[in-house]
Coordinates of C-alpha atoms in Angstrom, one line a residue:
X13 CA 12.4 16.1 -6.0
X14 CA 10.7 13.9 -8.6
X15 CA 8.4 11.2 -7.6
X16 CA 7.7 8.2 -9.8
X17 CA 4.7 6.0 -10.1
X18 CA 5.2 2.2 -10.4
X19 CA 2.2 0.2 -11.3
X20 CA 3.5 -3.0 -9.7
X21 CA 4.1 -1.2 -6.3
X22 CA 0.7 0.4 -6.4
X23 CA -1.1 -2.9 -7.2
X24 CA 1.0 -4.7 -4.5
X25 CA 0.1 -2.1 -1.9
X26 CA -3.6 -2.2 -2.8
X27 CA -3.7 -6.0 -2.8
X28 CA -1.9 -6.0 0.6
X29 CA -4.5 -3.6 2.1
X30 CA -7.3 -5.7 0.6
X31 CA -5.9 -8.9 2.2
X32 CA -5.3 -7.2 5.5
X33 CA -8.8 -5.7 5.7
X34 CA -10.7 -8.4 3.8
X35 CA -13.2 -9.3 6.6
X36 CA -13.9 -5.6 7.2
X37 CA -14.6 -5.0 3.5
X38 CA -17.0 -7.9 3.1
X39 CA -19.8 -6.3 5.0
X40 CA -19.2 -3.0 3.2
X41 CA -19.6 -4.7 -0.1
X42 CA -22.6 -6.8 1.0
X43 CA -24.4 -3.6 2.3
X44 CA -23.6 -1.6 -0.8
X45 CA -24.6 -4.4 -3.2
X46 CA -27.6 -5.5 -1.1
X47 CA -29.1 -2.0 -0.9
X48 CA -28.5 -1.3 -4.6
X49 CA -30.0 -4.6 -5.7
X50 CA -33.0 -4.7 -3.4
X51 CA -33.9 -1.1 -4.1
X52 CA -33.5 -1.5 -7.8
X53 CA -35.5 -4.7 -7.9
X54 CA -38.2 -3.1 -5.7
X55 CA -38.7 -0.1 -8.0
X56 CA -38.5 -2.1 -11.2
X57 CA -40.9 -4.8 -10.0
X58 CA -43.5 -2.7 -8.3
X59 CA -43.6 0.5 -10.2
X60 CA -42.5 -0.3 -13.8
X61 CA -44.5 -3.5 -14.1
X62 CA -47.7 -1.8 -12.9
X63 CA -47.2 1.1 -15.4
X64 CA -46.7 3.7 -12.6
X65 CA -44.2 5.6 -14.5
X66 CA -44.3 8.7 -12.3
X67 CA -43.7 6.7 -9.2
X68 CA -40.9 4.9 -11.0
X69 CA -39.1 8.2 -11.9
X70 CA -39.6 9.6 -8.3
X71 CA -38.2 6.3 -6.9
X72 CA -35.3 6.5 -9.2
X73 CA -34.4 10.0 -8.0
X74 CA -34.7 8.8 -4.4
X75 CA -32.5 5.8 -5.1
X76 CA -29.9 8.0 -6.8
X77 CA -29.8 10.1 -3.6
X78 CA -29.4 7.0 -1.4
X79 CA -26.8 5.6 -3.8
X80 CA -24.9 8.9 -3.6
X81 CA -24.9 8.8 0.2
X82 CA -23.6 5.2 0.2
X83 CA -20.9 5.8 -2.4
X84 CA -19.6 8.8 -0.3
X85 CA -19.5 6.4 2.6
X86 CA -17.7 3.7 0.7
X87 CA -15.1 6.2 -0.5
X88 CA -14.7 7.4 3.0
X89 CA -14.2 3.8 4.3
X90 CA -11.6 3.1 1.5
X91 CA -9.7 6.3 2.3
X92 CA -9.7 5.4 6.0
X93 CA -8.3 2.0 5.1
X94 CA -5.5 3.7 3.1
X95 CA -4.6 5.4 6.4
X96 CA -4.9 2.0 8.3
X97 CA -8.0 3.1 10.2
X98 CA -11.2 1.2 10.6
X99 CA -14.4 3.1 10.7
X100 CA -17.8 1.8 11.9
X101 CA -20.1 0.5 9.1
X102 CA -22.5 3.3 10.0
X103 CA -20.0 5.6 8.2
X104 CA -21.6 4.4 5.0
X105 CA -24.7 6.4 5.9
X106 CA -23.3 9.2 8.0
X107 CA -20.2 10.5 6.3
X108 CA -22.0 12.4 3.5
X109 CA -23.7 15.0 5.7
X110 CA -21.3 17.8 5.1
X111 CA -20.2 17.1 1.5
X112 CA -23.3 15.7 -0.2
X113 CA -24.1 18.7 -2.4
X114 CA -20.4 19.3 -3.3
X115 CA -20.0 15.6 -4.3
X116 CA -23.3 15.7 -6.3
X117 CA -22.3 18.9 -8.0
X118 CA -18.8 17.5 -8.8
X119 CA -20.3 14.3 -10.3
X120 CA -22.8 16.3 -12.4
X121 CA -20.1 18.7 -13.6
X122 CA -17.8 15.8 -14.4
X123 CA -20.5 14.1 -16.4
X124 CA -21.3 17.3 -18.4
X125 CA -17.6 17.9 -19.1
X126 CA -17.2 14.3 -20.4
X127 CA -20.4 14.5 -22.5
X128 CA -19.4 17.8 -24.1
X129 CA -15.9 16.3 -24.8
X130 CA -17.5 13.2 -26.4
X131 CA -19.8 15.4 -28.5
X132 CA -16.8 17.4 -29.7
X133 CA -14.9 14.3 -30.6
X134 CA -14.1 11.0 -28.9
X135 CA -10.4 11.9 -28.0
X136 CA -11.2 15.1 -26.0
X137 CA -14.0 13.2 -24.2
X138 CA -11.5 10.4 -23.2
X139 CA -8.9 13.0 -22.3
X140 CA -11.3 15.0 -20.0
X141 CA -12.7 11.8 -18.5
X142 CA -9.2 10.6 -17.5
X143 CA -8.1 14.1 -16.4
X144 CA -11.0 14.6 -14.0
X145 CA -11.9 11.0 -13.0
X146 CA -10.7 11.4 -9.4
X147 CA -12.4 14.7 -8.8
X148 CA -15.3 13.2 -6.8
X149 CA -12.8 11.3 -4.6
X150 CA -10.9 14.5 -4.0
X151 CA -14.1 16.1 -2.8
X152 CA -14.7 13.3 -0.3
X153 CA -11.1 13.2 0.8
X154 CA -10.3 16.9 1.2
X155 CA -13.9 18.4 1.3
X156 CA -12.9 20.6 -1.7
X157 CA -15.5 22.5 -3.7
X158 CA -15.8 22.5 -7.4
X159 CA -15.4 26.3 -7.7

């Protein structure tokens, strides 16, 4: 049994889901963008402008952790929408508890693989980036490990 992928059907399906869940997705985007913007502005304005480089780097690490938690939540919300479920907005902050380290390890490993591929030559880097680009989503969806 061979399955085929049709771009027009995929885009139509995705657009239909977006239209159907538009008012549910608006607060998700506002929360994600708001937290990212406010936290980035805060650290840049208060730490970098006052030449507190150490506090800036510490805050960037903390922001990366918070961003990772929220991205896991956003992916979880999108996967639920694909199954026609609506999760509470608190999912953005609570869904990462059991997969945070697996997700972080997967994204770090993915980045290293792509960097090595780019160092070898551009073509292997692009190939590896495309081959493994959904690995982090797979970790969120299935709870898979990278091993």
